[in-house]
Amino acid sequence: MPAPIAVTFIAGRTGPWSVERIEAIAGAGLDMAERLAVLGEGPNPRAAGEVWRLSGTSSHLRYTRRAEADILAARQTGPGRPEDRRAALIPIRKSDAWWSLAQDERRAIFEEQSRHIRLGLDYLPAIARRLVHCRDQGGPFDFLTWFEFAAGHAADFDALLARLRATAEWTYVEREVDIRLVRTDAVASG
Amino acid sequence: MPAPIAVTFIAGRTGPWSVERIEAIAGAGLDMAERLAVLGEGPNPRAAGEVWRLSGTSSHLRYTRRAEADILAARQTGPGRPEDRRAALIPIRKSDAWWSLAQDERRAIFEEQSRHIRLGLDYLPAIARRLVHCRDQGGPFDFLTWFEFAAGHAADFDALLARLRATAEWTYVEREVDIRLVRTDAVASG
């Protein structure tokens, strides 16, 4: 896990992902757009027809223990599999009450109570995921969570979300937007 | 601990703090300047004679447990005491090896092995401190650590640094610059 890598999601008229729907789960939503682009390191000039952009960086593990990290590493794959033609971008902001907790309190809610890592493991390797941090950069969200999966796993992904949203951890989520995407460029035939 | 607060340190020709010395402890140093200003939230226009600036944000607790946080809160005071006419700004970058560790491994090195919190407690409330995070924003450092103390506690502060630099945690520090400051404006007579 070397230096943080900047990631920007730009909603507008360009990018390989077609926006299927944008749903406000908690708090304010985000405006609808036609397409979404995911851009890496470097300054990103304004895209034609840009509606909104969200930026953050990859970062180090915040709650995951070594034994958990090893299990995750053995099971998960990164984004970019050609068969993964469905994606979700779910920006999340947690409350001041969450951020005021000490590290052991947040860890206990995250895993011992809510089983966040344990729940996610049930959906590996089908659901590829990427976590982008943005709290320290300011802006409206704390995390930009990104998931990719094959169309045949869409129901599994919904089940994972339903289980996570029922946890104690989610009582600290004060803004959440669920953005669903379909890959409609020609890079793969999936 | 509400939303992160942006903090910028600007070295140049203005600001209440006179720069006494800048010492490279590990890795590259920083250029000498006459004075240092500490600025809060908001865009900060370039200062006259600016030599360098370092920016980051306050953030939530990364290793501290509730019991430790409560002990710290009972003993520590924030910066800004009129008698604190000495300060140190110590920017730090840790190695990729550190950031590749899981949370439990970093916590074990930080506290169970290195006693970082425990050592710091010995110097409270004499040494006031502020931790600014900047790893997720990119830039050359991971943390900007700031300390204020009365002239009579300067030797204690040096003792604290010597103890911290001898710990296992410090074997992961790959860049560290020790900037010492004296408050020479007229806000207090201390």
GROMACS .gro file of C-alpha atoms in nm:
model
  380
    1MET     CA    1   0.000   0.000   0.000
    2PRO     CA    2   0.222   0.282  -0.125
    3ALA     CA    3   0.135   0.652  -0.146
    4PRO     CA    4  -0.236   0.738  -0.168
    5ILE     CA    5  -0.372   0.741  -0.523
    6ALA     CA    6  -0.615   1.018  -0.618
    7VAL     CA    7  -0.944   0.904  -0.771
    8THR     CA    8  -1.213   1.128  -0.920
    9PHE     CA    9  -1.563   1.027  -1.026
   10ILE     CA   10  -1.713   1.266  -1.281
   11ALA     CA   11  -2.082   1.252  -1.369
   12GLY     CA   12  -2.174   1.415  -1.700
   13ARG     CA   13  -2.194   1.314  -2.062
   14THR     CA   14  -1.878   1.104  -2.095
   15GLY     CA   15  -1.726   0.788  -1.951
   16PRO     CA   16  -1.779   0.415  -1.999
   17TRP     CA   17  -2.053   0.386  -1.736
   18SER     CA   18  -2.414   0.467  -1.813
   19VAL     CA   19  -2.604   0.595  -1.507
   20GLU     CA   20  -2.909   0.379  -1.448
   21ARG     CA   21  -3.045   0.555  -1.140
   22ILE     CA   22  -2.945   0.777  -0.848
   23GLU     CA   23  -3.130   0.719  -0.523
   24ALA     CA   24  -3.097   0.923  -0.203
   25ILE     CA   25  -3.085   0.666   0.079
   26ALA     CA   26  -3.016   0.917   0.359
   27GLY     CA   27  -2.984   1.295   0.335
   28ALA     CA   28  -2.960   1.488   0.009
   29GLY     CA   29  -2.913   1.300  -0.319
   30LEU     CA   30  -2.706   1.396  -0.621
   31ASP     CA   31  -2.825   1.524  -0.957
   32MET     CA   32  -2.892   1.278  -1.235
   33ALA     CA   33  -2.645   1.256  -1.522
   34GLU     CA   34  -2.610   1.042  -1.833
   35ARG     CA   35  -2.269   0.888  -1.781
   36LEU     CA   36  -1.987   0.849  -1.529
   37ALA     CA   37  -1.610   0.851  -1.575
   38VAL     CA   38  -1.357   0.726  -1.319
   39LEU     CA   39  -1.025   0.908  -1.341
   40GLY     CA   40  -0.693   0.837  -1.172
   41GLU     CA   41  -0.403   1.049  -1.051
   42GLY     CA   42  -0.349   1.395  -1.193
   43PRO     CA   43  -0.548   1.712  -1.246
   44ASN     CA   44  -0.873   1.646  -1.430
   45PRO     CA   45  -0.999   1.929  -1.648
   46ARG     CA   46  -1.371   1.994  -1.646
   47ALA     CA   47  -1.549   1.740  -1.861
   48ALA     CA   48  -1.806   1.842  -2.122
   49GLY     CA   49  -2.150   1.852  -1.963
   50GLU     CA   50  -2.011   1.787  -1.615
   51VAL     CA   51  -2.290   1.765  -1.356
   52TRP     CA   52  -2.087   1.684  -1.044
   53ARG     CA   53  -1.755   1.536  -0.940
   54LEU     CA   54  -1.640   1.361  -0.626
   55SER     CA   55  -1.270   1.314  -0.542
   56GLY     CA   56  -1.070   1.127  -0.284
   57THR     CA   57  -0.776   0.893  -0.242
   58SER     CA   58  -0.702   0.531  -0.177
   59SER     CA   59  -0.562   0.498   0.174
   60HIS     CA   60  -0.436   0.253   0.437
   61LEU     CA   61  -0.652   0.012   0.638
   62ARG     CA   62  -0.846   0.185   0.916
   63TYR     CA   63  -1.010  -0.105   1.104
   64THR     CA   64  -0.895  -0.426   0.935
   65ARG     CA   65  -0.663  -0.654   1.133
   66ARG     CA   66  -0.384  -0.858   0.977
   67ALA     CA   67  -0.575  -1.188   0.996
   68GLU     CA   68  -0.875  -1.024   0.830
   69ALA     CA   69  -0.661  -0.852   0.567
   70ASP     CA   70  -0.503  -1.185   0.474
   71ILE     CA   71  -0.842  -1.353   0.432
   72LEU     CA   72  -0.968  -1.060   0.223
   73ALA     CA   73  -0.654  -1.059   0.006
   74ALA     CA   74  -0.693  -1.430  -0.064
   75ARG     CA   75  -1.054  -1.393  -0.176
   76GLN     CA   76  -1.101  -1.054  -0.337
   77THR     CA   77  -1.011  -0.923  -0.680
   78GLY     CA   78  -0.986  -0.563  -0.788
   79PRO     CA   79  -1.215  -0.372  -1.024
   80GLY     CA   80  -1.174  -0.412  -1.400
   81ARG     CA   81  -1.286  -0.769  -1.469
   82PRO     CA   82  -1.436  -0.774  -1.820
   83GLU     CA   83  -1.748  -0.961  -1.707
   84ASP     CA   84  -1.830  -0.695  -1.447
   85ARG     CA   85  -2.077  -0.483  -1.646
   86ARG     CA   86  -2.262  -0.352  -1.341
   87ALA     CA   87  -2.129  -0.106  -1.086
   88ALA     CA   88  -2.242   0.102  -0.790
   89LEU     CA   89  -2.092   0.423  -0.656
   90ILE     CA   90  -2.218   0.486  -0.303
   91PRO     CA   91  -2.086   0.804  -0.140
   92ILE     CA   92  -2.131   0.801   0.237
   93ARG     CA   93  -2.101   1.056   0.517
   94LYS     CA   94  -2.104   0.949   0.880
   95SER     CA   95  -2.219   1.167   1.167
   96ASP     CA   96  -2.014   1.377   1.408
   97ALA     CA   97  -2.115   1.122   1.673
   98TRP     CA   98  -1.924   0.854   1.477
   99TRP     CA   99  -1.612   1.066   1.431
  100SER     CA  100  -1.613   1.164   1.799
  101LEU     CA  101  -1.576   0.801   1.903
  102ALA     CA  102  -1.234   0.662   1.995
  103GLN     CA  103  -1.070   0.405   1.769
  104ASP     CA  104  -1.168   0.103   1.981
  105GLU     CA  105  -1.531   0.221   1.994
  106ARG     CA  106  -1.551   0.260   1.616
  107ARG     CA  107  -1.384  -0.076   1.559
  108ALA     CA  108  -1.627  -0.248   1.799
  109ILE     CA  109  -1.929  -0.106   1.617
  110PHE     CA  110  -1.777  -0.169   1.273
  111GLU     CA  111  -1.686  -0.532   1.321
  112GLU     CA  112  -1.772  -0.687   1.659
  113GLN     CA  113  -2.129  -0.549   1.645
  114SER     CA  114  -2.196  -0.494   1.275
  115ARG     CA  115  -1.974  -0.764   1.118
  116HIS     CA  116  -1.890  -0.532   0.830
  117ILE     CA  117  -1.585  -0.733   0.713
  118ARG     CA  118  -1.753  -1.066   0.787
  119LEU     CA  119  -2.065  -0.974   0.584
  120GLY     CA  120  -1.856  -0.855   0.292
  121LEU     CA  121  -1.662  -1.182   0.283
  122ASP     CA  122  -1.983  -1.369   0.194
  123TYR     CA  123  -1.988  -1.181  -0.138
  124LEU     CA  124  -1.625  -1.232  -0.242
  125PRO     CA  125  -1.496  -1.262  -0.504
  126ALA     CA  126  -1.827  -1.186  -0.685
  127ILE     CA  127  -1.839  -0.823  -0.571
  128ALA     CA  128  -1.517  -0.632  -0.646
  129ARG     CA  129  -1.476  -0.324  -0.432
  130ARG     CA  130  -1.268  -0.013  -0.395
  131LEU     CA  131  -1.275   0.229  -0.102
  132VAL     CA  132  -1.190   0.595  -0.162
  133HIS     CA  133  -1.139   0.824   0.139
  134CYS     CA  134  -1.230   1.191   0.121
  135ARG     CA  135  -1.304   1.309   0.475
  136ASP     CA  136  -0.964   1.474   0.526
  137GLN     CA  137  -0.997   1.664   0.198
  138GLY     CA  138  -1.322   1.830   0.303
  139GLY     CA  139  -1.622   1.806   0.073
  140PRO     CA  140  -1.966   1.660   0.136
  141PHE     CA  141  -1.878   1.291   0.192
  142ASP     CA  142  -1.637   1.084   0.403
  143PHE     CA  143  -1.607   0.786   0.167
  144LEU     CA  144  -1.675   0.706  -0.194
  145THR     CA  145  -1.742   0.332  -0.211
  146TRP     CA  146  -1.725   0.163  -0.552
  147PHE     CA  147  -1.838  -0.186  -0.645
  148GLU     CA  148  -1.828  -0.387  -0.969
  149PHE     CA  149  -2.005  -0.714  -1.042
  150ALA     CA  150  -2.154  -0.923  -1.321
  151ALA     CA  151  -2.524  -0.875  -1.400
  152GLY     CA  152  -2.592  -1.216  -1.249
  153HIS     CA  153  -2.473  -1.094  -0.909
  154ALA     CA  154  -2.688  -0.780  -0.891
  155ALA     CA  155  -2.934  -0.943  -0.649
  156ASP     CA  156  -2.644  -1.056  -0.427
  157PHE     CA  157  -2.518  -0.700  -0.416
  158ASP     CA  158  -2.861  -0.574  -0.310
  159ALA     CA  159  -2.868  -0.838  -0.038
  160LEU     CA  160  -2.526  -0.725   0.089
  161LEU     CA  161  -2.645  -0.363   0.102
  162ALA     CA  162  -2.964  -0.458   0.286
  163ARG     CA  163  -2.761  -0.646   0.548
  164LEU     CA  164  -2.513  -0.360   0.594
  165ARG     CA  165  -2.787  -0.098   0.617
  166ALA     CA  166  -2.950  -0.297   0.899
  167THR     CA  167  -2.635  -0.284   1.117
  168ALA     CA  168  -2.551  -0.069   1.417
  169GLU     CA  169  -2.277   0.096   1.208
  170TRP     CA  170  -2.537   0.234   0.968
  171THR     CA  171  -2.715   0.426   1.245
  172TYR     CA  172  -2.415   0.663   1.211
  173VAL     CA  173  -2.463   0.713   0.835
  174GLU     CA  174  -2.622   1.053   0.783
  175ARG     CA  175  -2.587   1.083   0.407
  176GLU     CA  176  -2.584   0.800   0.154
  177VAL     CA  177  -2.652   0.809  -0.219
  178ASP     CA  178  -2.687   0.489  -0.422
  179ILE     CA  179  -2.575   0.536  -0.784
  180ARG     CA  180  -2.618   0.237  -1.015
  181LEU     CA  181  -2.427   0.201  -1.337
  182VAL     CA  182  -2.411  -0.021  -1.643
  183ARG     CA  183  -2.099  -0.048  -1.853
  184THR     CA  184  -2.200   0.037  -2.207
  185ASP     CA  185  -1.871   0.097  -2.382
  186ALA     CA  186  -1.719  -0.165  -2.610
  187VAL     CA  187  -1.416  -0.277  -2.402
  188ALA     CA  188  -1.568  -0.615  -2.325
  189SER     CA  189  -1.856  -0.827  -2.442
  190GLY     CA  190  -1.953  -0.961  -2.094
  191MET     CA  191  -1.474   1.623   1.703
  192PRO     CA  192  -1.680   1.778   1.425
  193ALA     CA  193  -1.577   1.827   1.062
  194PRO     CA  194  -1.202   1.842   0.991
  195ILE     CA  195  -1.052   2.189   1.023
  196ALA     CA  196  -0.795   2.296   0.766
  197VAL     CA  197  -0.465   2.424   0.904
  198THR     CA  198  -0.181   2.581   0.705
  199PHE     CA  199   0.169   2.662   0.828
  200ILE     CA  200   0.338   2.930   0.619
  201ALA     CA  201   0.710   3.001   0.655
  202GLY     CA  202   0.820   3.340   0.525
  203ARG     CA  203   0.852   3.690   0.658
  204THR     CA  204   0.529   3.718   0.856
  205GLY     CA  205   0.357   3.556   1.152
  206PRO     CA  206   0.396   3.569   1.530
  207TRP     CA  207   0.657   3.293   1.547
  208SER     CA  208   1.025   3.361   1.488
  209VAL     CA  209   1.207   3.058   1.343
  210GLU     CA  210   1.500   2.969   1.565
  211ARG     CA  211   1.631   2.670   1.368
  212ILE     CA  212   1.529   2.403   1.120
  213GLU     CA  213   1.699   2.066   1.156
  214ALA     CA  214   1.661   1.766   0.924
  215ILE     CA  215   1.627   1.464   1.155
  216ALA     CA  216   1.558   1.210   0.878
  217GLY     CA  217   1.544   1.267   0.502
  218ALA     CA  218   1.540   1.609   0.338
  219GLY     CA  219   1.499   1.922   0.552
  220LEU     CA  220   1.309   2.240   0.474
  221ASP     CA  221   1.447   2.579   0.380
  222MET     CA  222   1.513   2.832   0.651
  223ALA     CA  223   1.277   3.127   0.686
  224GLU     CA  224   1.247   3.421   0.925
  225ARG     CA  225   0.896   3.370   1.060
  226LEU     CA  226   0.604   3.129   1.067
  227ALA     CA  227   0.229   3.193   1.053
  228VAL     CA  228  -0.039   2.938   1.146
  229LEU     CA  229  -0.361   2.990   0.954
  230GLY     CA  230  -0.702   2.831   0.994
  231GLU     CA  231  -0.986   2.740   0.763
  232GLY     CA  232  -1.020   2.912   0.428
  233PRO     CA  233  -0.804   2.986   0.126
  234ASN     CA  234  -0.477   3.148   0.221
  235PRO     CA  235  -0.331   3.385  -0.037
  236ARG     CA  236   0.043   3.371  -0.088
  237ALA     CA  237   0.219   3.557   0.191
  238ALA     CA  238   0.489   3.813   0.124
  239GLY     CA  239   0.827   3.639   0.112
  240GLU     CA  240   0.671   3.294   0.143
  241VAL     CA  241   0.937   3.020   0.153
  242TRP     CA  242   0.719   2.711   0.197
  243ARG     CA  243   0.376   2.613   0.323
  244LEU     CA  244   0.241   2.288   0.465
  245SER     CA  245  -0.131   2.217   0.489
  246GLY     CA  246  -0.350   1.951   0.645
  247THR     CA  247  -0.655   1.903   0.864
  248SER     CA  248  -0.746   1.811   1.215
  249SER     CA  249  -0.902   1.465   1.214
  250HIS     CA  250  -1.049   1.189   1.429
  251LEU     CA  251  -0.851   0.958   1.661
  252ARG     CA  252  -0.663   0.688   1.471
  253TYR     CA  253  -0.518   0.468   1.751
  254THR     CA  254  -0.640   0.613   2.080
  255ARG     CA  255  -0.890   0.407   2.279
  256ARG     CA  256  -1.172   0.558   2.486
  257ALA     CA  257  -0.995   0.505   2.821
  258GLU     CA  258  -0.682   0.670   2.683
  259ALA     CA  259  -0.879   0.955   2.527
  260ASP     CA  260  -1.047   1.028   2.859
  261ILE     CA  261  -0.714   1.040   3.044
  262LEU     CA  262  -0.568   1.267   2.776
  263ALA     CA  263  -0.872   1.497   2.781
  264ALA     CA  264  -0.847   1.534   3.158
  265ARG     CA  265  -0.480   1.633   3.145
  266GLN     CA  266  -0.412   1.820   2.825
  267THR     CA  267  -0.481   2.176   2.720
  268GLY     CA  268  -0.485   2.315   2.369
  269PRO     CA  269  -0.241   2.557   2.209
  270GLY     CA  270  -0.268   2.929   2.277
  271ARG     CA  271  -0.170   2.963   2.643
  272PRO     CA  272  -0.006   3.305   2.684
  273GLU     CA  273   0.292   3.163   2.874
  274ASP     CA  274   0.377   2.924   2.590
  275ARG     CA  275   0.639   3.128   2.406
  276ARG     CA  276   0.819   2.827   2.256
  277ALA     CA  277   0.684   2.601   1.984
  278ALA     CA  278   0.797   2.320   1.757
  279LEU     CA  279   0.656   2.219   1.418
  280ILE     CA  280   0.769   1.867   1.332
  281PRO     CA  281   0.645   1.737   0.995
  282ILE     CA  282   0.675   1.359   0.967
  283ARG     CA  283   0.644   1.105   0.690
  284LYS     CA  284   0.628   0.734   0.764
  285SER     CA  285   0.741   0.461   0.526
  286ASP     CA  286   0.536   0.248   0.289
  287ALA     CA  287   0.616  -0.042   0.525
  288TRP     CA  288   0.421   0.137   0.799
  289TRP     CA  289   0.121   0.216   0.581
  290SER     CA  290   0.111  -0.142   0.451
  291LEU     CA  291   0.053  -0.275   0.802
  292ALA     CA  292  -0.298  -0.364   0.918
  293GLN     CA  293  -0.464  -0.153   1.188
  294ASP     CA  294  -0.386  -0.395   1.473
  295GLU     CA  295  -0.020  -0.413   1.370
  296ARG     CA  296   0.018  -0.034   1.364
  297ARG     CA  297  -0.163   0.002   1.696
  298ALA     CA  298   0.063  -0.263   1.856
  299ILE     CA  299   0.378  -0.082   1.743
  300PHE     CA  300   0.238   0.262   1.830
  301GLU     CA  301   0.128   0.186   2.184
  302GLU     CA  302   0.194  -0.166   2.312
  303GLN     CA  303   0.557  -0.157   2.191
  304SER     CA  304   0.640   0.214   2.169
  305ARG     CA  305   0.413   0.357   2.442
  306HIS     CA  306   0.351   0.667   2.234
  307ILE     CA  307   0.043   0.779   2.430
  308ARG     CA  308   0.194   0.672   2.763
  309LEU     CA  309   0.517   0.867   2.702
  310GLY     CA  310   0.325   1.177   2.600
  311LEU     CA  311   0.118   1.167   2.920
  312ASP     CA  312   0.433   1.226   3.125
  313TYR     CA  313   0.459   1.572   2.968
  314LEU     CA  314   0.098   1.687   3.013
  315PRO     CA  315  -0.019   1.951   3.060
  316ALA     CA  316   0.319   2.122   3.013
  317ILE     CA  317   0.345   2.041   2.643
  318ALA     CA  318   0.035   2.145   2.446
  319ARG     CA  319  -0.002   1.960   2.118
  320ARG     CA  320  -0.197   1.957   1.797
  321LEU     CA  321  -0.191   1.687   1.531
  322VAL     CA  322  -0.258   1.781   1.170
  323HIS     CA  323  -0.312   1.504   0.914
  324CYS     CA  324  -0.201   1.549   0.554
  325ARG     CA  325  -0.138   1.202   0.408
  326ASP     CA  326  -0.471   1.179   0.226
  327GLN     CA  327  -0.419   1.520   0.066
  328GLY     CA  328  -0.089   1.416  -0.095
  329GLY     CA  329   0.217   1.629  -0.041
  330PRO     CA  330   0.551   1.539   0.114
  331PHE     CA  331   0.445   1.456   0.473
  332ASP     CA  332   0.187   1.240   0.651
  333PHE     CA  333   0.153   1.451   0.968
  334LEU     CA  334   0.232   1.802   1.081
  335THR     CA  335   0.284   1.785   1.457
  336TRP     CA  336   0.271   2.110   1.653
  337PHE     CA  337   0.374   2.168   2.015
  338GLU     CA  338   0.368   2.473   2.242
  339PHE     CA  339   0.534   2.511   2.581
  340ALA     CA  340   0.683   2.763   2.818
  341ALA     CA  341   1.058   2.831   2.792
  342GLY     CA  342   1.106   2.650   3.122
  343HIS     CA  343   0.979   2.325   2.966
  344ALA     CA  344   1.207   2.325   2.660
  345ALA     CA  345   1.435   2.060   2.812
  346ASP     CA  346   1.133   1.843   2.893
  347PHE     CA  347   1.021   1.867   2.533
  348ASP     CA  348   1.365   1.758   2.412
  349ALA     CA  349   1.349   1.463   2.652
  350LEU     CA  350   1.009   1.362   2.514
  351LEU     CA  351   1.141   1.373   2.158
  352ALA     CA  352   1.448   1.169   2.250
  353ARG     CA  353   1.228   0.900   2.405
  354LEU     CA  354   0.991   0.889   2.109
  355ARG     CA  355   1.275   0.876   1.856
  356ALA     CA  356   1.417   0.571   2.037
  357THR     CA  357   1.096   0.371   1.992
  358ALA     CA  358   1.008   0.093   1.747
  359GLU     CA  359   0.751   0.327   1.591
  360TRP     CA  360   1.027   0.567   1.486
  361THR     CA  361   1.201   0.300   1.277
  362TYR     CA  362   0.913   0.366   1.032
  363VAL     CA  363   0.978   0.742   1.017
  364GLU     CA  364   1.154   0.817   0.689
  365ARG     CA  365   1.135   1.195   0.692
  366GLU     CA  366   1.129   1.423   0.994
  367VAL     CA  367   1.213   1.792   1.020
  368ASP     CA  368   1.242   1.967   1.357
  369ILE     CA  369   1.146   2.335   1.337
  370ARG     CA  370   1.186   2.540   1.656
  371LEU     CA  371   1.008   2.866   1.712
  372VAL     CA  372   0.994   3.152   1.959
  373ARG     CA  373   0.688   3.372   1.993
  374THR     CA  374   0.806   3.727   1.942
  375ASP     CA  375   0.488   3.921   1.887
  376ALA     CA  376   0.333   4.129   2.162
  377VAL     CA  377   0.017   3.930   2.242
  378ALA     CA  378   0.146   3.818   2.579
  379SER     CA  379   0.425   3.907   2.817
  380GLY     CA  380   0.498   3.549   2.940
   0.00000   0.00000   0.00000
